[in-house]
PDB file of C-alpha atoms and ligand atoms in Angstrom:
ATOM      1  CA  VAL A  13     133.085  71.663 132.417  1.00 42.00           C
ATOM      2  CA  LYS A  14     130.682  73.582 130.210  1.00 44.00           C
ATOM      3  CA  SER A  15     131.636  71.738 127.044  1.00 47.00           C
ATOM      4  CA  GLY A  16     131.464  68.454 128.903  1.00 49.00           C
ATOM      5  CA  THR A  17     127.931  69.241 129.895  1.00 51.00           C
ATOM      6  CA  LYS A  18     127.108  70.214 126.359  1.00 51.00           C
ATOM      7  CA  ASN A  19     128.503  66.982 125.041  1.00 55.00           C
ATOM      8  CA  ASN A  20     126.482  65.070 127.530  1.00 58.00           C
ATOM      9  CA  TYR A  21     123.393  66.844 126.316  1.00 56.00           C
ATOM     10  CA  GLN A  22     124.273  65.985 122.769  1.00 59.00           C
ATOM     11  CA  VAL A  23     124.713  62.348 123.666  1.00 60.00           C
ATOM     12  CA  PHE A  24     121.488  62.513 125.596  1.00 58.00           C
ATOM     13  CA  ASP A  25     119.628  64.123 122.666  1.00 65.00           C
ATOM     14  CA  GLN A  26     120.919  61.501 120.327  1.00 68.00           C
ATOM     15  CA  THR A  27     119.817  58.718 122.587  1.00 71.00           C
ATOM     16  CA  ILE A  28     116.348  60.210 122.718  1.00 66.00           C
ATOM     17  CA  GLU A  29     116.370  60.563 118.944  1.00 68.00           C
ATOM     18  CA  ASN A  30     117.471  56.963 118.520  1.00 71.00           C
ATOM     19  CA  GLN A  31     114.847  55.837 120.954  1.00 76.00           C
ATOM     20  CA  SER A  32     112.066  57.619 119.152  1.00 83.00           C
ATOM     21  CA  LEU A  33     113.363  56.383 115.808  1.00 82.00           C
ATOM     22  CA  GLU A  34     113.447  52.840 117.123  1.00 83.00           C
ATOM     23  CA  ARG A  35     109.976  53.357 118.506  1.00 86.00           C
ATOM     24  CA  ARG A  36     108.633  54.651 115.211  1.00 87.00           C
ATOM     25  CA  LEU A  37     110.198  51.765 113.328  1.00 88.00           C
ATOM     26  CA  LEU A  38     108.773  49.298 115.800  1.00 90.00           C
ATOM     27  CA  GLU A  39     105.390  50.962 115.587  1.00 92.00           C
ATOM     28  CA  SER A  40     105.208  50.742 111.809  1.00 92.00           C
ATOM     29  CA  ALA A  41     106.427  47.139 111.905  1.00 94.00           C
ATOM     30  CA  LEU A  42     103.783  46.394 114.521  1.00 94.00           C
ATOM     31  CA  ARG A  43     101.079  47.921 112.310  1.00 93.00           C
ATOM     32  CA  SER A  44     101.776  45.458 109.524  1.00 95.00           C
ATOM     33  CA  ALA A  45     102.456  42.477 111.794  1.00 96.00           C
ATOM     34  CA  LEU A  46      98.819  41.512 112.155  1.00 92.00           C
ATOM     35  CA  LYS A  47      97.936  41.352 108.476  1.00 90.00           C
ATOM     36  CA  GLU A  48     101.251  39.678 107.697  1.00 95.00           C
ATOM     37  CA  GLU A  49     100.465  36.996 110.275  1.00 95.00           C
ATOM     38  CA  GLN A  50     103.659  37.484 112.254  1.00 97.00           C
ATOM     39  CA  PHE A  51     102.060  36.806 115.622  1.00 98.00           C
ATOM     40  CA  PHE A  52     101.770  33.378 117.145  1.00 98.00           C
ATOM     41  CA  LEU A  53     100.847  32.006 120.531  1.00 98.00           C
ATOM     42  CA  GLU A  54     102.701  29.980 123.089  1.00 98.00           C
ATOM     43  CA  PHE A  55     100.934  28.104 125.860  1.00 98.00           C
ATOM     44  CA  GLN A  56     102.206  27.644 129.382  1.00 98.00           C
ATOM     45  CA  PRO A  57     100.564  24.824 131.347  1.00 98.00           C
ATOM     46  CA  LYS A  58      98.743  25.509 134.581  1.00 98.00           C
ATOM     47  CA  ILE A  59      99.239  22.638 136.983  1.00 98.00           C
ATOM     48  CA  ASN A  60      97.291  21.168 139.842  1.00 97.00           C
ATOM     49  CA  ILE A  61     100.294  20.656 142.124  1.00 95.00           C
ATOM     50  CA  GLU A  62      98.598  17.980 144.196  1.00 92.00           C
ATOM     51  CA  THR A  63      97.932  15.701 141.225  1.00 92.00           C
ATOM     52  CA  ASN A  64     100.561  17.144 138.856  1.00 92.00           C
ATOM     53  CA  LYS A  65      97.939  17.280 136.098  1.00 95.00           C
ATOM     54  CA  ILE A  66      97.578  20.038 133.543  1.00 96.00           C
ATOM     55  CA  ILE A  67      94.299  21.874 134.103  1.00 96.00           C
ATOM     56  CA  GLY A  68      94.708  24.522 131.460  1.00 97.00           C
ATOM     57  CA  ALA A  69      97.127  26.980 129.938  1.00 98.00           C
ATOM     58  CA  GLU A  70      97.899  30.655 129.706  1.00 98.00           C
ATOM     59  CA  SER A  71      98.267  31.866 126.154  1.00 98.00           C
ATOM     60  CA  LEU A  72     101.149  34.276 125.573  1.00 98.00           C
ATOM     61  CA  VAL A  73     101.620  36.198 122.361  1.00 98.00           C
ATOM     62  CA  ARG A  74     104.879  36.113 120.395  1.00 98.00           C
ATOM     63  CA  TRP A  75     105.940  38.278 117.470  1.00 97.00           C
ATOM     64  CA  HIS A  76     108.202  36.876 114.810  1.00 96.00           C
ATOM     65  CA  HIS A  77     109.493  39.595 112.481  1.00 93.00           C
ATOM     66  CA  HIS A  78     111.417  38.540 109.350  1.00 91.00           C
ATOM     67  CA  ASP A  79     114.343  40.947 109.995  1.00 90.00           C
ATOM     68  CA  LEU A  80     114.104  41.660 113.696  1.00 88.00           C
ATOM     69  CA  GLY A  81     113.635  38.055 114.772  1.00 92.00           C
ATOM     70  CA  THR A  82     111.401  37.084 117.664  1.00 93.00           C
ATOM     71  CA  ILE A  83     110.472  40.115 119.721  1.00 93.00           C
ATOM     72  CA  PRO A  84     109.333  39.475 123.323  1.00 93.00           C
ATOM     73  CA  PRO A  85     105.987  40.891 124.502  1.00 97.00           C
ATOM     74  CA  GLY A  86     107.800  43.081 127.022  1.00 94.00           C
ATOM     75  CA  LYS A  87     109.021  45.060 124.006  1.00 92.00           C
ATOM     76  CA  PHE A  88     105.782  45.548 122.129  1.00 95.00           C
ATOM     77  CA  ILE A  89     102.727  45.143 124.370  1.00 96.00           C
ATOM     78  CA  SER A  90     103.041  48.609 125.912  1.00 94.00           C
ATOM     79  CA  LEU A  91     103.551  50.114 122.455  1.00 94.00           C
ATOM     80  CA  ALA A  92     100.499  48.236 121.208  1.00 96.00           C
ATOM     81  CA  GLU A  93      98.551  49.609 124.164  1.00 95.00           C
ATOM     82  CA  GLU A  94      99.684  53.198 123.596  1.00 94.00           C
ATOM     83  CA  THR A  95      98.848  53.091 119.894  1.00 94.00           C
ATOM     84  CA  GLY A  96      95.564  51.234 120.343  1.00 95.00           C
ATOM     85  CA  LEU A  97      96.865  48.387 118.183  1.00 96.00           C
ATOM     86  CA  ILE A  98      96.246  46.113 121.162  1.00 97.00           C
ATOM     87  CA  VAL A  99      92.532  46.183 120.286  1.00 97.00           C
ATOM     88  CA  PRO A 100      92.690  44.342 116.933  1.00 97.00           C
ATOM     89  CA  MET A 101      95.702  42.354 118.137  1.00 98.00           C
ATOM     90  CA  GLY A 102      93.899  41.324 121.322  1.00 98.00           C
ATOM     91  CA  GLU A 103      90.920  40.197 119.270  1.00 98.00           C
ATOM     92  CA  TRP A 104      93.196  37.984 117.187  1.00 98.00           C
ATOM     93  CA  ILE A 105      94.818  36.582 120.380  1.00 98.00           C
ATOM     94  CA  LEU A 106      91.446  35.802 121.918  1.00 98.00           C
ATOM     95  CA  ARG A 107      90.096  34.118 118.787  1.00 98.00           C
ATOM     96  CA  GLU A 108      93.247  32.096 118.243  1.00 98.00           C
ATOM     97  CA  SER A 109      93.372  31.020 121.914  1.00 98.00           C
ATOM     98  CA  CYS A 110      89.734  29.907 121.900  1.00 98.00           C
ATOM     99  CA  ARG A 111      90.101  28.125 118.578  1.00 98.00           C
ATOM    100  CA  GLN A 112      93.175  26.210 119.749  1.00 98.00           C
ATOM    101  CA  VAL A 113      91.710  25.171 123.074  1.00 98.00           C
ATOM    102  CA  LYS A 114      88.489  24.009 121.442  1.00 98.00           C
ATOM    103  CA  ALA A 115      90.616  21.782 119.207  1.00 97.00           C
ATOM    104  CA  TRP A 116      92.377  20.301 122.267  1.00 97.00           C
ATOM    105  CA  GLN A 117      89.059  19.753 123.982  1.00 97.00           C
ATOM    106  CA  ASN A 118      87.856  17.863 120.915  1.00 97.00           C
ATOM    107  CA  GLU A 119      90.975  15.715 121.061  1.00 94.00           C
ATOM    108  CA  GLY A 120      90.035  14.406 124.498  1.00 94.00           C
ATOM    109  CA  PHE A 121      90.693  17.145 127.057  1.00 94.00           C
ATOM    110  CA  PRO A 122      87.167  18.441 127.676  1.00 93.00           C
ATOM    111  CA  ASP A 123      87.916  20.265 130.932  1.00 94.00           C
ATOM    112  CA  PHE A 124      90.780  22.283 129.553  1.00 96.00           C
ATOM    113  CA  VAL A 125      90.607  26.029 130.339  1.00 98.00           C
ATOM    114  CA  VAL A 126      92.500  28.753 128.494  1.00 98.00           C
ATOM    115  CA  SER A 127      93.592  31.970 130.196  1.00 98.00           C
ATOM    116  CA  VAL A 128      93.993  34.992 127.962  1.00 98.00           C
ATOM    117  CA  ASN A 129      95.675  38.238 129.002  1.00 98.00           C
ATOM    118  CA  VAL A 130      93.520  41.277 128.401  1.00 97.00           C
ATOM    119  CA  SER A 131      94.713  44.881 128.573  1.00 95.00           C
ATOM    120  CA  VAL A 132      92.701  47.713 130.100  1.00 91.00           C
ATOM    121  CA  ARG A 133      92.616  49.288 126.679  1.00 92.00           C
ATOM    122  CA  GLN A 134      90.656  46.306 125.341  1.00 94.00           C
ATOM    123  CA  LEU A 135      88.115  46.486 128.165  1.00 93.00           C
ATOM    124  CA  GLU A 136      87.572  50.145 127.303  1.00 90.00           C
ATOM    125  CA  ASP A 137      86.600  49.176 123.763  1.00 93.00           C
ATOM    126  CA  PRO A 138      82.786  49.584 123.681  1.00 93.00           C
ATOM    127  CA  ASP A 139      82.513  46.507 121.459  1.00 96.00           C
ATOM    128  CA  PHE A 140      84.560  44.270 123.741  1.00 96.00           C
ATOM    129  CA  ILE A 141      81.675  42.175 125.097  1.00 97.00           C
ATOM    130  CA  GLU A 142      80.193  41.741 121.630  1.00 98.00           C
ATOM    131  CA  LYS A 143      83.562  40.620 120.285  1.00 98.00           C
ATOM    132  CA  VAL A 144      83.992  38.079 123.074  1.00 98.00           C
ATOM    133  CA  LYS A 145      80.501  36.680 122.465  1.00 98.00           C
ATOM    134  CA  ARG A 146      81.110  36.455 118.741  1.00 98.00           C
ATOM    135  CA  ILE A 147      84.429  34.664 119.211  1.00 98.00           C
ATOM    136  CA  LEU A 148      82.841  32.118 121.573  1.00 98.00           C
ATOM    137  CA  GLU A 149      80.126  31.476 118.994  1.00 98.00           C
ATOM    138  CA  GLU A 150      82.550  31.220 116.091  1.00 98.00           C
ATOM    139  CA  THR A 151      84.809  28.764 117.917  1.00 98.00           C
ATOM    140  CA  SER A 152      81.968  26.996 119.785  1.00 98.00           C
ATOM    141  CA  LEU A 153      84.010  27.198 122.964  1.00 98.00           C
ATOM    142  CA  SER A 154      82.055  27.083 126.212  1.00 98.00           C
ATOM    143  CA  PRO A 155      82.440  30.342 128.184  1.00 98.00           C
ATOM    144  CA  MET A 156      83.333  28.160 131.169  1.00 98.00           C
ATOM    145  CA  SER A 157      86.507  27.155 129.344  1.00 98.00           C
ATOM    146  CA  LEU A 158      87.684  30.749 129.084  1.00 98.00           C
ATOM    147  CA  GLU A 159      89.400  32.856 131.705  1.00 98.00           C
ATOM    148  CA  LEU A 160      90.491  36.458 131.232  1.00 98.00           C
ATOM    149  CA  GLU A 161      93.563  37.681 133.117  1.00 98.00           C
ATOM    150  CA  VAL A 162      93.417  41.349 134.011  1.00 95.00           C
ATOM    151  CA  THR A 163      95.886  43.322 136.113  1.00 91.00           C
ATOM    152  CA  GLU A 164      94.979  45.165 139.257  1.00 85.00           C
ATOM    153  CA  SER A 165      95.453  48.491 137.480  1.00 82.00           C
ATOM    154  CA  ILE A 166      91.978  48.160 135.978  1.00 81.00           C
ATOM    155  CA  PHE A 167      90.533  48.603 139.437  1.00 78.00           C
ATOM    156  CA  ALA A 168      92.081  52.064 139.622  1.00 76.00           C
ATOM    157  CA  ASP A 169      89.263  53.141 137.322  1.00 69.00           C
ATOM    158  CA  VAL A 170      86.431  51.303 138.941  1.00 60.00           C
ATOM    159  CA  ARG A 171      83.448  52.928 137.201  1.00 67.00           C
ATOM    160  CA  ASN A 172      83.481  51.258 133.809  1.00 77.00           C
ATOM    161  CA  THR A 173      85.581  48.207 134.233  1.00 80.00           C
ATOM    162  CA  VAL A 174      83.474  46.741 137.020  1.00 83.00           C
ATOM    163  CA  SER A 175      80.330  46.639 134.931  1.00 89.00           C
ATOM    164  CA  ILE A 176      82.252  45.127 132.032  1.00 92.00           C
ATOM    165  CA  LEU A 177      83.728  42.444 134.260  1.00 92.00           C
ATOM    166  CA  GLU A 178      80.266  41.786 135.649  1.00 93.00           C
ATOM    167  CA  GLU A 179      78.964  41.210 132.141  1.00 95.00           C
ATOM    168  CA  ILE A 180      81.882  38.921 131.427  1.00 97.00           C
ATOM    169  CA  GLN A 181      81.104  36.878 134.516  1.00 96.00           C
ATOM    170  CA  LYS A 182      77.421  36.732 133.607  1.00 97.00           C
ATOM    171  CA  LEU A 183      78.450  35.090 130.348  1.00 97.00           C
ATOM    172  CA  GLY A 184      80.111  32.368 132.435  1.00 98.00           C
ATOM    173  CA  ILE A 185      83.675  33.491 131.761  1.00 98.00           C
ATOM    174  CA  GLN A 186      86.184  33.459 134.638  1.00 98.00           C
ATOM    175  CA  VAL A 187      88.086  36.564 135.699  1.00 97.00           C
ATOM    176  CA  SER A 188      91.565  36.315 137.201  1.00 97.00           C
ATOM    177  CA  VAL A 189      93.594  39.119 138.784  1.00 95.00           C
ATOM    178  CA  ASP A 190      97.106  38.882 137.334  1.00 95.00           C
ATOM    179  CA  ASP A 191     100.252  40.007 139.182  1.00 94.00           C
ATOM    180  CA  PHE A 192      98.225  40.040 142.387  1.00 93.00           C
ATOM    181  CA  GLY A 193      99.904  41.904 145.218  1.00 89.00           C
ATOM    182  CA  THR A 194     101.932  44.323 143.131  1.00 88.00           C
ATOM    183  CA  GLY A 195      99.422  47.012 142.240  1.00 78.00           C
ATOM    184  CA  TYR A 196      96.349  48.462 143.817  1.00 69.00           C
ATOM    185  CA  SER A 197      95.684  45.392 145.928  1.00 70.00           C
ATOM    186  CA  SER A 198      92.829  46.152 148.180  1.00 74.00           C
ATOM    187  CA  LEU A 199      90.749  43.962 150.392  1.00 78.00           C
ATOM    188  CA  SER A 200      87.604  45.831 149.387  1.00 77.00           C
ATOM    189  CA  TYR A 201      87.848  44.845 145.759  1.00 78.00           C
ATOM    190  CA  ILE A 202      88.384  41.227 146.690  1.00 84.00           C
ATOM    191  CA  LYS A 203      85.073  41.456 148.474  1.00 81.00           C
ATOM    192  CA  ASN A 204      83.098  43.575 146.028  1.00 80.00           C
ATOM    193  CA  LEU A 205      84.395  43.055 142.547  1.00 84.00           C
ATOM    194  CA  PRO A 206      83.529  40.390 140.016  1.00 91.00           C
ATOM    195  CA  ILE A 207      86.598  38.170 140.167  1.00 94.00           C
ATOM    196  CA  ASN A 208      87.159  34.418 140.475  1.00 96.00           C
ATOM    197  CA  THR A 209      90.893  33.966 140.873  1.00 97.00           C
ATOM    198  CA  LEU A 210      93.908  35.646 142.421  1.00 96.00           C
ATOM    199  CA  LYS A 211      97.152  35.021 140.584  1.00 97.00           C
ATOM    200  CA  ILE A 212     100.013  35.581 143.022  1.00 96.00           C
ATOM    201  CA  ASP A 213     102.730  37.625 141.365  1.00 96.00           C
ATOM    202  CA  GLN A 214     106.036  35.949 140.631  1.00 97.00           C
ATOM    203  CA  SER A 215     107.960  38.475 142.717  1.00 96.00           C
ATOM    204  CA  PHE A 216     106.594  36.784 145.853  1.00 96.00           C
ATOM    205  CA  VAL A 217     107.229  33.295 144.528  1.00 98.00           C
ATOM    206  CA  ARG A 218     110.804  34.054 143.461  1.00 97.00           C
ATOM    207  CA  ASP A 219     112.169  34.228 147.020  1.00 95.00           C
ATOM    208  CA  LEU A 220     109.432  32.246 148.723  1.00 96.00           C
ATOM    209  CA  HIS A 221     111.955  29.644 149.896  1.00 94.00           C
ATOM    210  CA  THR A 222     114.520  32.135 151.233  1.00 96.00           C
ATOM    211  CA  ASN A 223     112.415  35.011 152.488  1.00 95.00           C
ATOM    212  CA  GLU A 224     110.108  34.619 155.463  1.00 95.00           C
ATOM    213  CA  GLU A 225     108.108  37.690 154.437  1.00 95.00           C
ATOM    214  CA  SER A 226     107.322  36.451 150.945  1.00 95.00           C
ATOM    215  CA  ASN A 227     106.284  33.158 152.452  1.00 96.00           C
ATOM    216  CA  ALA A 228     104.028  34.941 154.942  1.00 96.00           C
ATOM    217  CA  ILE A 229     102.480  37.120 152.241  1.00 94.00           C
ATOM    218  CA  ILE A 230     101.719  34.109 150.083  1.00 96.00           C
ATOM    219  CA  MET A 231     100.206  32.294 153.022  1.00 96.00           C
ATOM    220  CA  ALA A 232      98.027  35.320 153.754  1.00 95.00           C
ATOM    221  CA  ILE A 233      96.854  35.629 150.140  1.00 95.00           C
ATOM    222  CA  VAL A 234      96.010  31.921 150.000  1.00 96.00           C
ATOM    223  CA  ASN A 235      94.088  32.142 153.281  1.00 95.00           C
ATOM    224  CA  ILE A 236      92.097  35.160 152.148  1.00 93.00           C
ATOM    225  CA  ALA A 237      91.314  33.548 148.807  1.00 94.00           C
ATOM    226  CA  ASN A 238      90.225  30.300 150.449  1.00 92.00           C
ATOM    227  CA  SER A 239      88.060  32.022 153.001  1.00 90.00           C
ATOM    228  CA  VAL A 240      86.167  34.190 150.496  1.00 91.00           C
ATOM    229  CA  GLY A 241      85.851  31.394 147.938  1.00 93.00           C
ATOM    230  CA  LEU A 242      88.301  32.605 145.306  1.00 96.00           C
ATOM    231  CA  ASN A 243      90.698  30.367 143.425  1.00 97.00           C
ATOM    232  CA  VAL A 244      94.373  31.068 143.849  1.00 98.00           C
ATOM    233  CA  ILE A 245      97.313  30.255 141.597  1.00 98.00           C
ATOM    234  CA  ALA A 246     101.024  31.027 141.952  1.00 98.00           C
ATOM    235  CA  GLU A 247     103.071  32.027 138.929  1.00 98.00           C
ATOM    236  CA  GLY A 248     106.800  31.939 138.312  1.00 98.00           C
ATOM    237  CA  VAL A 249     107.454  28.666 140.141  1.00 98.00           C
ATOM    238  CA  GLU A 250     110.991  27.664 139.156  1.00 98.00           C
ATOM    239  CA  MET A 251     112.066  25.265 141.912  1.00 97.00           C
ATOM    240  CA  GLU A 252     110.754  22.201 143.670  1.00 96.00           C
ATOM    241  CA  GLU A 253     111.328  23.902 147.032  1.00 97.00           C
ATOM    242  CA  GLN A 254     108.912  26.636 146.018  1.00 98.00           C
ATOM    243  CA  ALA A 255     106.340  24.120 144.848  1.00 97.00           C
ATOM    244  CA  ASN A 256     106.574  22.229 148.152  1.00 96.00           C
ATOM    245  CA  LEU A 257     106.072  25.400 150.153  1.00 97.00           C
ATOM    246  CA  LEU A 258     103.071  26.326 148.042  1.00 97.00           C
ATOM    247  CA  VAL A 259     101.453  22.977 148.796  1.00 96.00           C
ATOM    248  CA  LYS A 260     102.242  23.499 152.467  1.00 96.00           C
ATOM    249  CA  ASN A 261     100.570  26.927 152.308  1.00 96.00           C
ATOM    250  CA  GLY A 262      97.433  25.431 150.763  1.00 96.00           C
ATOM    251  CA  CYS A 263      97.977  26.740 147.237  1.00 97.00           C
ATOM    252  CA  LYS A 264      96.821  24.052 144.818  1.00 97.00           C
ATOM    253  CA  LEU A 265      97.521  25.602 141.446  1.00 98.00           C
ATOM    254  CA  ALA A 266     100.779  26.779 139.931  1.00 98.00           C
ATOM    255  CA  GLN A 267     102.540  27.794 136.795  1.00 98.00           C
ATOM    256  CA  GLY A 268     106.228  28.270 136.044  1.00 98.00           C
ATOM    257  CA  TYR A 269     109.438  27.015 134.466  1.00 98.00           C
ATOM    258  CA  PHE A 270     109.680  24.227 137.079  1.00 98.00           C
ATOM    259  CA  TYR A 271     106.721  22.598 135.338  1.00 97.00           C
ATOM    260  CA  SER A 272     107.184  23.959 131.847  1.00 97.00           C
ATOM    261  CA  LYS A 273     108.129  27.037 129.869  1.00 98.00           C
ATOM    262  CA  PRO A 274     105.544  28.487 127.513  1.00 98.00           C
ATOM    263  CA  LEU A 275     105.443  26.088 124.557  1.00 98.00           C
ATOM    264  CA  LYS A 276     104.613  26.224 120.885  1.00 98.00           C
ATOM    265  CA  LYS A 277     101.418  24.439 119.928  1.00 97.00           C
ATOM    266  CA  ASP A 278     103.114  21.198 118.792  1.00 97.00           C
ATOM    267  CA  ASP A 279     105.267  20.889 121.902  1.00 98.00           C
ATOM    268  CA  PHE A 280     102.299  21.627 124.111  1.00 98.00           C
ATOM    269  CA  GLU A 281     100.368  18.818 122.443  1.00 96.00           C
ATOM    270  CA  LYS A 282     103.205  16.413 123.191  1.00 96.00           C
ATOM    271  CA  ILE A 283     103.083  17.051 126.934  1.00 94.00           C
ATOM    272  CA  LEU A 284      99.295  16.985 126.881  1.00 93.00           C
ATOM    273  CA  GLN A 285      99.329  13.507 125.329  1.00 90.00           C
ATOM    274  CA  VAL A 286     101.680  11.997 127.913  1.00 87.00           C
ATOM    275  CA  GLN A 287     100.054  13.338 131.041  1.00 83.00           C
TER     276      GLN A 287
HETATM  277  P1  C2E B 310     102.306  37.970 132.544  1.00 97.99           P
HETATM  278  O1  C2E B 310     100.883  37.918 132.064  1.00 97.99           O
HETATM  279  O2  C2E B 310     102.521  38.233 133.989  1.00 97.99           O
HETATM  280  O3  C2E B 310     102.947  36.602 132.074  1.00 97.99           O
HETATM  281  C1  C2E B 310     103.920  35.894 132.796  1.00 97.99           C
HETATM  282  C2  C2E B 310     105.300  36.046 132.186  1.00 97.99           C
HETATM  283  O4  C2E B 310     106.227  35.307 132.983  1.00 97.99           O
HETATM  284  C3  C2E B 310     105.438  35.503 130.777  1.00 97.99           C
HETATM  285  O5  C2E B 310     106.409  36.300 130.096  1.00 97.99           O
HETATM  286  C4  C2E B 310     105.997  34.097 131.026  1.00 97.99           C
HETATM  287  O6  C2E B 310     106.695  33.569 129.936  1.00 97.99           O
HETATM  288  C5  C2E B 310     106.923  34.368 132.190  1.00 97.99           C
HETATM  289  N1  C2E B 310     107.156  33.182 133.016  1.00 97.99           N
HETATM  290  C6  C2E B 310     106.419  32.057 133.129  1.00 97.99           C
HETATM  291  N2  C2E B 310     106.954  31.208 134.023  1.00 97.99           N
HETATM  292  C7  C2E B 310     108.053  31.809 134.513  1.00 97.99           C
HETATM  293  C8  C2E B 310     109.042  31.417 135.492  1.00 97.99           C
HETATM  294  O7  C2E B 310     109.010  30.347 136.089  1.00 97.99           O
HETATM  295  N3  C2E B 310     110.039  32.314 135.739  1.00 97.99           N
HETATM  296  C9  C2E B 310     110.112  33.527 135.088  1.00 97.99           C
HETATM  297  N4  C2E B 310     111.125  34.318 135.387  1.00 97.99           N
HETATM  298  N5  C2E B 310     109.195  33.918 134.169  1.00 97.99           N
HETATM  299  C10 C2E B 310     108.182  33.067 133.891  1.00 97.99           C
HETATM  300  P2  C2E B 310     106.162  36.823 128.611  1.00 97.99           P
HETATM  301  O8  C2E B 310     105.527  35.752 127.784  1.00 97.99           O
HETATM  302  O9  C2E B 310     107.452  37.414 128.156  1.00 97.99           O
HETATM  303  O10 C2E B 310     105.080  37.962 128.803  1.00 97.99           O
HETATM  304  C11 C2E B 310     105.365  39.140 129.517  1.00 97.99           C
HETATM  305  C12 C2E B 310     104.129  39.963 129.720  1.00 97.99           C
HETATM  306  O11 C2E B 310     103.627  40.443 128.459  1.00 97.99           O
HETATM  307  C13 C2E B 310     102.960  39.198 130.345  1.00 97.99           C
HETATM  308  O12 C2E B 310     103.129  39.100 131.733  1.00 97.99           O
HETATM  309  C14 C2E B 310     101.800  40.068 129.935  1.00 97.99           C
HETATM  310  O13 C2E B 310     101.709  41.181 130.765  1.00 97.99           O
HETATM  311  C15 C2E B 310     102.226  40.521 128.545  1.00 97.99           C
HETATM  312  N6  C2E B 310     101.604  39.624 127.543  1.00 97.99           N
HETATM  313  C16 C2E B 310     102.045  38.448 127.043  1.00 97.99           C
HETATM  314  N7  C2E B 310     101.169  37.923 126.165  1.00 97.99           N
HETATM  315  C17 C2E B 310     100.121  38.791 126.126  1.00 97.99           C
HETATM  316  C18 C2E B 310      98.874  38.815 125.409  1.00 97.99           C
HETATM  317  O14 C2E B 310      98.529  37.882 124.647  1.00 97.99           O
HETATM  318  N8  C2E B 310      98.059  39.908 125.610  1.00 97.99           N
HETATM  319  C19 C2E B 310      98.404  40.915 126.461  1.00 97.99           C
HETATM  320  N9  C2E B 310      97.548  41.952 126.606  1.00 97.99           N
HETATM  321  N10 C2E B 310      99.555  40.918 127.155  1.00 97.99           N
HETATM  322  C20 C2E B 310     100.398  39.868 127.000  1.00 97.99           C
HETATM  323 CA1   CA B 311      99.120  36.769 132.729  1.00 97.99          CA
HETATM  324 CA1   CA B 312     101.541  37.733 135.836  1.00 97.99          CA
HETATM  325 CA1   CA B 313     103.076  40.969 134.400  1.00 97.99          CA
END
């Protein structure tokens, strides 16, 4: 029994060692990824489900490494946040998103809005507002065409983030609460904090058509949003049944594989042209 335990520990130790080795390798690869231009963006359309028109897109970062292949954000965003690399990376993502959407606007889609994910770590950067302003100037994108998606976790530390979000809103930029319903959801922040949109988390949408509770929760979120004048969008819509129930519940905006996966720039342009 003893030796078995010992062996288990050894296996355990090795796993930890491998994990931290993998982590260190990933971290050093991530450090050079930005200057080696290994990041690119995909865009997932946001749809008005009553008219089936594209109203905008969420930009999602992708990392293509020459040896490791394409690494999903789930594998590197948290590492980028822990190491602070998310700050320069996030600046690149924001600039690239704004630049791309301005180009689409110029090609005949003037109302197009881009939603960019922003980590808490970026909001804590004292230069964040200045960077956002500079990027809008550089790309000549109207602030009204930009939305920042933040997760509820930022409201856990209300002191700083609120004033930053207020400044963002004053610039004319929209603020959306991502993954709404999964974190520190609180009715008081809906009332008091500078936000424009609630983005209903995909966990509620996933079983919307089979689970009465998810359906009821979505209906409640939509009703609250409508009655306090917030926009509401559902993410992770994969089936027509879900889309129909969303319409029935009064939710007018949606995003998900049912409409389109996140697309590379060229593919996105194709669907934009035919709509
Ligand atoms: P998120 O912001 O909640 O993004 C939604 C995720 O759901 C994306 O995964 C998207 O591809 C995926 N998705 C979209 N439609 C569907 C659907 O119908 N079904 C399912 N099952 N999934 C769907 P992705 O691109 O792998 O991104 C994962 C997370 O990584 C994001 O979650 C976000 O937290 C983070 N992330 C991605 N891009 C960025 C970025 O540019 N900056 C920051 N800070 N975080 C990012
Ligand atoms: Ca998001
Ligand atoms: Ca989300
Ligand atoms: Ca998420």
